[in-house]
Amino acid sequence: MHAATTSPAVGVPSEFAFDLQDFELVRTLLKQHTGISLSESKRGMVYSRLARRLRATGQRNFRDYLNGLRQGTAEWEQFVNALTTNLTYFYRESHHFETLATLLRTRAKPGTKLRVWCSAASTGEEPWTIALTAAEVFGSLTPPVEILATDLDTGVLATARKATYNAETVSKVPEALVRRYFIREASGDFTVRPELRSLVTFKQQNLLDANWQAKGPFDAIFCRNVLIYFDRDTQLQIVSRFAPMLAPGGSLFVGHSENFAHGQRALRLTGRTVYVRDDA
Ligand SMILES: C[S@@+](CC[C@H](N)C(=O)[O-])C[C@H]1O[C@@H](n2cnc3c(N)ncnc32)[C@H](O)[C@@H]1O
């Protein structure tokens, strides 16, 4: 048991002291490693998420924990996993999946597979929605589509791979599609059917890395609701790397509050937060 101390960070008695210097170091390390810019208002959130890691690793204070990280321990992965925000749901910004359906229909060619990269896949609802969309377009559990799903956070990727969700999570999927594409488990949870699961490959990928494992060309790239965590320069750098990875006429889908109209000559806005590679 640790003695309670009063931490100025959260203004209430807390288990570990966490001062402004500790918080600033967390912000710096996270930004360098992941691109994520944490605002000052996130101090309480950082405390509660990392306090769990201090307990799990038996550290007595933030200073030692953070110094250990700087020496490059295996704890990095857990540090990052603890601080990412993973909110997602099936058919989020559903208009994108209508656009994707049209894209898949118009770009289908006999004998070739369409390729989609979901670059911030979180717990899997987004790549599985892409898979459901493809299955509906082609009227098949084995549509000619391959989906690469990546995320920085290894914890969420494990959930995504498992493809099992509770009834509340699946309630965002139209009932007819739940019946067609999910198996109901004895527990009451729902698992994506194995045929659809074979469409998706999951890999860990930090969008900040100089070399991406993902290799184009892709017919569509989804990068939704992650760029908002980066500063403007980082956003523009990442988006400019997507353009050459798209096949000519391929599309980039970003989140509703992510707007790059003024930054990118290679990408032309074609719909609500959908950009097409423009080779004109
Ligand atoms: C809010 S979720 C969005 C999930 C999904 N794209 C959606 O729109 O519903 C943001 C995801 O981005 C991931 N992420 C954050 N920084 C990243 C980075 N540098 N590289 C790759 N993924 C990152 C987080 O782990 C998290 O799963």
Coordinates of C-alpha atoms and ligand atoms in Angstrom, one line a residue:
M1 CA 0.0 0.0 0.0
H2 CA 1.2 3.5 -0.7
A3 CA 0.7 6.4 1.5
A4 CA -1.8 9.0 0.3
T5 CA -0.2 12.3 -0.8
T6 CA -1.9 15.5 -1.9
S7 CA -1.1 16.0 -5.5
P8 CA -1.4 19.5 -6.9
A9 CA -2.2 17.8 -10.3
V10 CA -5.6 16.7 -9.4
G11 CA -6.3 18.8 -6.3
V12 CA -7.5 15.8 -4.2
P13 CA -5.6 13.3 -2.1
S14 CA -3.9 10.9 -4.4
E15 CA -1.7 7.8 -4.2
F16 CA 1.3 9.2 -6.1
A17 CA 2.7 12.7 -6.2
F18 CA 2.4 14.0 -9.8
D19 CA 3.7 17.5 -10.3
L20 CA 3.8 19.8 -13.3
Q21 CA 7.3 18.6 -14.3
D22 CA 6.1 15.0 -14.4
F23 CA 3.1 15.9 -16.5
E24 CA 5.3 17.9 -18.9
L25 CA 7.6 15.0 -19.3
V26 CA 4.7 12.7 -20.1
R27 CA 3.5 15.1 -22.7
T28 CA 7.0 15.4 -24.3
L29 CA 7.6 11.7 -24.4
L30 CA 4.2 10.9 -25.8
K31 CA 4.4 13.6 -28.5
Q32 CA 7.9 12.5 -29.6
H33 CA 6.9 8.8 -29.8
T34 CA 3.3 9.0 -31.1
G35 CA 2.6 12.5 -32.4
I36 CA -0.2 12.8 -29.8
S37 CA -0.4 16.4 -28.3
L38 CA -2.0 16.3 -24.9
S39 CA -3.6 19.5 -23.8
E40 CA -3.1 20.9 -20.3
S41 CA -6.6 19.9 -19.4
K42 CA -5.6 16.2 -19.6
R43 CA -3.5 16.2 -16.4
G44 CA -6.1 14.4 -14.3
M45 CA -6.6 11.8 -17.1
V46 CA -2.9 11.2 -17.4
Y47 CA -2.6 10.7 -13.7
S48 CA -5.4 8.2 -13.4
R49 CA -4.3 6.2 -16.5
L50 CA -0.6 6.1 -15.5
A51 CA -1.2 5.5 -11.8
R52 CA -2.5 2.0 -12.9
R53 CA 0.8 1.4 -14.6
L54 CA 2.8 2.5 -11.6
R55 CA 0.8 0.0 -9.5
A56 CA 1.3 -2.7 -12.1
T57 CA 5.1 -2.2 -12.3
G58 CA 5.5 -1.6 -8.6
Q59 CA 6.9 1.9 -9.0
R60 CA 6.6 4.2 -6.1
N61 CA 6.6 7.5 -8.0
F62 CA 6.2 9.1 -11.4
R63 CA 9.8 10.3 -11.6
D64 CA 11.2 6.8 -11.4
Y65 CA 8.6 5.4 -13.7
L66 CA 9.3 8.1 -16.4
N67 CA 13.0 7.8 -16.0
G68 CA 12.7 4.0 -16.6
L69 CA 10.8 4.8 -19.8
R70 CA 13.5 7.1 -21.0
Q71 CA 16.0 4.2 -20.7
G72 CA 13.9 2.3 -23.2
T73 CA 12.2 -0.4 -21.2
A74 CA 9.5 -2.7 -22.5
E75 CA 7.0 -0.6 -20.5
W76 CA 6.9 1.8 -23.5
E77 CA 4.1 -0.2 -25.1
Q78 CA 2.0 -0.1 -22.0
F79 CA 2.6 3.6 -21.5
V80 CA 1.4 4.3 -25.0
N81 CA -1.5 1.9 -24.8
A82 CA -2.6 3.6 -21.5
L83 CA -2.6 7.1 -23.1
T84 CA -4.3 6.6 -26.4
T85 CA -8.0 7.5 -26.9
N86 CA -9.7 4.6 -28.6
L87 CA -13.3 5.7 -29.0
T88 CA -14.9 4.1 -32.0
Y89 CA -18.1 2.4 -33.1
F90 CA -19.6 0.5 -36.0
Y91 CA -20.8 2.7 -38.9
R92 CA -19.3 5.8 -37.4
E93 CA -19.9 8.7 -39.8
S94 CA -22.0 6.3 -41.9
H95 CA -22.0 8.5 -45.0
H96 CA -18.4 7.3 -45.5
F97 CA -19.5 3.7 -45.9
E98 CA -22.0 4.8 -48.6
T99 CA -19.1 6.5 -50.4
L100 CA -17.0 3.4 -49.9
A101 CA -19.7 1.2 -51.3
T102 CA -19.8 3.3 -54.5
L103 CA -16.0 3.3 -54.7
L104 CA -15.8 -0.5 -54.4
R105 CA -18.6 -1.0 -57.0
T106 CA -17.0 1.4 -59.5
R107 CA -13.4 0.2 -59.1
A108 CA -14.1 -3.6 -59.1
K109 CA -12.2 -5.4 -61.9
P110 CA -12.4 -9.1 -62.7
G111 CA -9.4 -11.0 -61.3
T112 CA -8.1 -8.2 -59.0
K113 CA -8.6 -7.5 -55.4
L114 CA -9.5 -4.0 -54.1
R115 CA -7.2 -2.9 -51.3
V116 CA -8.3 -0.8 -48.3
W117 CA -6.0 0.4 -45.4
C118 CA -7.6 1.3 -42.2
S119 CA -4.8 3.2 -40.4
A120 CA -6.2 3.9 -37.0
A121 CA -8.3 0.7 -36.5
S122 CA -8.7 0.9 -32.7
T123 CA -10.8 -2.0 -31.4
G124 CA -11.9 -3.1 -34.9
E125 CA -15.3 -1.6 -35.4
E126 CA -14.0 0.5 -38.3
P127 CA -12.2 -2.3 -40.3
W128 CA -15.1 -4.7 -39.7
T129 CA -17.6 -2.1 -40.9
I130 CA -15.4 -1.8 -44.1
A131 CA -15.6 -5.6 -44.4
L132 CA -19.4 -5.6 -44.0
T133 CA -19.7 -2.9 -46.6
A134 CA -17.6 -5.0 -49.0
A135 CA -19.7 -8.1 -48.4
E136 CA -22.9 -6.2 -49.0
V137 CA -21.6 -4.6 -52.2
F138 CA -20.5 -7.9 -53.7
G139 CA -23.3 -9.9 -52.1
S140 CA -20.7 -12.4 -50.9
L141 CA -19.0 -13.4 -47.7
T142 CA -15.8 -13.5 -49.7
P143 CA -15.7 -10.3 -51.7
P144 CA -12.6 -9.5 -53.8
V145 CA -11.3 -7.1 -51.1
E146 CA -8.3 -7.1 -48.8
I147 CA -8.2 -4.9 -45.8
L148 CA -5.1 -3.9 -43.8
A149 CA -6.0 -2.6 -40.4
T150 CA -3.3 -0.9 -38.3
D151 CA -3.0 1.0 -35.0
L152 CA -0.3 2.1 -32.7
D153 CA -1.9 0.5 -29.6
T154 CA -1.3 -3.2 -29.3
G155 CA -4.1 -3.6 -26.7
V156 CA -6.8 -2.4 -29.0
L157 CA -5.5 -4.5 -31.9
A158 CA -5.9 -7.6 -29.8
T159 CA -9.6 -6.8 -29.3
A160 CA -9.9 -6.0 -33.0
R161 CA -8.4 -9.4 -34.0
K162 CA -10.7 -11.2 -31.7
A163 CA -13.7 -9.6 -33.4
T164 CA -16.1 -10.3 -30.5
Y165 CA -18.3 -7.5 -29.3
N166 CA -21.1 -7.2 -26.8
A167 CA -24.7 -6.6 -27.8
E168 CA -24.6 -2.9 -27.0
T169 CA -21.6 -2.4 -29.3
V170 CA -23.3 -4.4 -32.1
S171 CA -26.5 -2.5 -31.7
K172 CA -25.0 0.1 -34.2
V173 CA -25.1 -2.5 -36.9
P174 CA -28.4 -3.0 -38.8
E175 CA -30.1 -6.1 -37.5
A176 CA -30.2 -7.8 -40.9
L177 CA -26.4 -7.4 -41.2
V178 CA -25.9 -8.8 -37.7
R179 CA -27.8 -11.9 -38.7
R180 CA -25.8 -12.2 -42.0
Y181 CA -22.3 -11.4 -40.8
F182 CA -22.0 -12.3 -37.0
I183 CA -22.2 -15.4 -35.0
R184 CA -24.1 -15.2 -31.7
E185 CA -22.0 -16.7 -28.9
A186 CA -23.5 -18.6 -25.9
S187 CA -22.4 -15.6 -23.8
G188 CA -24.7 -13.3 -25.8
D189 CA -21.7 -11.6 -27.5
F190 CA -21.4 -11.5 -31.2
T191 CA -18.3 -12.5 -33.3
V192 CA -17.7 -11.5 -36.9
R193 CA -18.0 -14.6 -39.2
P194 CA -14.7 -16.3 -40.0
E195 CA -15.1 -15.7 -43.8
L196 CA -15.2 -12.0 -43.2
R197 CA -12.4 -12.2 -40.7
S198 CA -10.1 -13.7 -43.4
L199 CA -10.4 -10.4 -45.3
V200 CA -8.6 -8.3 -42.7
T201 CA -4.9 -8.4 -41.7
F202 CA -4.0 -6.6 -38.5
K203 CA -0.6 -5.0 -37.8
Q204 CA 0.9 -2.6 -35.4
Q205 CA 1.9 0.6 -37.1
N206 CA 2.8 4.0 -35.7
L207 CA 1.8 6.7 -38.2
L208 CA 4.8 8.7 -37.1
D209 CA 7.3 6.0 -38.2
A210 CA 9.5 7.0 -41.1
N211 CA 8.9 3.6 -42.8
W212 CA 5.4 2.3 -42.9
Q213 CA 4.7 -1.5 -43.2
A214 CA 1.7 -0.6 -45.2
K215 CA 2.6 -0.7 -48.9
G216 CA 0.4 0.9 -51.6
P217 CA -1.4 1.2 -53.9
F218 CA -4.6 1.3 -52.0
D219 CA -8.1 2.0 -53.4
A220 CA -9.1 3.6 -50.2
I221 CA -7.3 4.7 -47.0
F222 CA -9.2 5.4 -43.8
C223 CA -7.5 7.7 -41.3
R224 CA -10.3 8.9 -39.2
N225 CA -10.4 10.6 -35.8
V226 CA -6.7 10.3 -35.1
L227 CA -5.2 13.3 -36.9
I228 CA -7.0 15.5 -34.5
Y229 CA -4.6 14.4 -31.7
F230 CA -1.6 15.6 -33.8
D231 CA -0.4 19.2 -34.3
R232 CA -1.0 20.8 -37.7
D233 CA 2.5 20.1 -39.1
T234 CA 2.3 16.4 -38.2
Q235 CA -1.2 16.2 -39.7
L236 CA 0.0 17.6 -43.0
Q237 CA 3.1 15.5 -43.1
I238 CA 1.1 12.3 -42.6
V239 CA -1.6 13.2 -45.1
S240 CA 1.1 14.1 -47.7
R241 CA 2.4 10.5 -47.3
F242 CA -1.0 9.0 -47.9
A243 CA -1.4 10.6 -51.4
P244 CA 1.3 8.6 -53.2
M245 CA 0.0 5.4 -51.5
L246 CA -3.4 5.8 -53.1
A247 CA -4.0 4.3 -56.6
P248 CA -5.0 7.0 -59.1
G249 CA -8.6 7.8 -58.3
G250 CA -8.3 6.2 -54.9
S251 CA -9.8 8.0 -51.9
L252 CA -8.7 9.1 -48.4
F253 CA -11.3 9.2 -45.7
V254 CA -10.7 11.4 -42.7
G255 CA -12.7 12.3 -39.6
H256 CA -15.5 14.9 -39.7
S257 CA -13.3 17.6 -38.0
E258 CA -10.2 16.9 -40.0
N259 CA -9.9 19.3 -42.8
F260 CA -6.9 19.5 -45.2
A261 CA -8.4 21.4 -48.1
H262 CA -5.6 24.0 -48.1
G263 CA -2.6 21.7 -47.5
Q264 CA -2.7 19.2 -50.2
R265 CA -2.4 19.6 -53.9
A266 CA -2.4 15.9 -54.7
L267 CA -5.7 15.4 -53.0
R268 CA -9.0 16.9 -54.1
L269 CA -12.0 17.1 -51.8
T270 CA -14.9 15.1 -53.3
G271 CA -17.4 14.7 -50.5
R272 CA -17.8 15.2 -46.8
T273 CA -14.2 14.6 -45.6
V274 CA -13.4 12.3 -48.5
Y275 CA -10.4 13.2 -50.7
V276 CA -9.5 11.7 -54.1
R277 CA -6.0 11.3 -55.5
D278 CA -5.9 13.9 -58.2
D279 CA -3.3 13.3 -60.9
A280 CA -4.4 16.1 -63.1
Ligands
LIG1 C1 -10.3 7.8 -31.5 S1 -9.6 6.4 -32.2 C2 -10.4 6.4 -33.8 C3 -10.7 5.0 -34.3 C4 -11.4 4.9 -35.6 N1 -10.5 5.4 -36.7 C5 -12.7 5.7 -35.6 O1 -12.7 6.8 -36.3 O2 -13.7 5.3 -35.1 C6 -7.9 6.9 -32.5 C7 -7.0 5.7 -32.7 O3 -5.8 6.2 -33.2 C8 -4.7 5.5 -32.7 N2 -3.4 6.2 -32.7 C9 -3.0 7.3 -32.0 N3 -1.8 7.7 -32.4 C10 -1.4 6.9 -33.4 C11 -0.3 6.9 -34.2 N4 0.8 7.7 -34.0 N5 -0.2 5.9 -35.1 C12 -1.2 5.0 -35.3 N6 -2.4 5.0 -34.6 C13 -2.5 6.0 -33.6 C14 -5.1 5.2 -31.2 O4 -4.5 4.1 -30.7 C15 -6.6 5.0 -31.4 O5 -6.9 3.6 -31.5

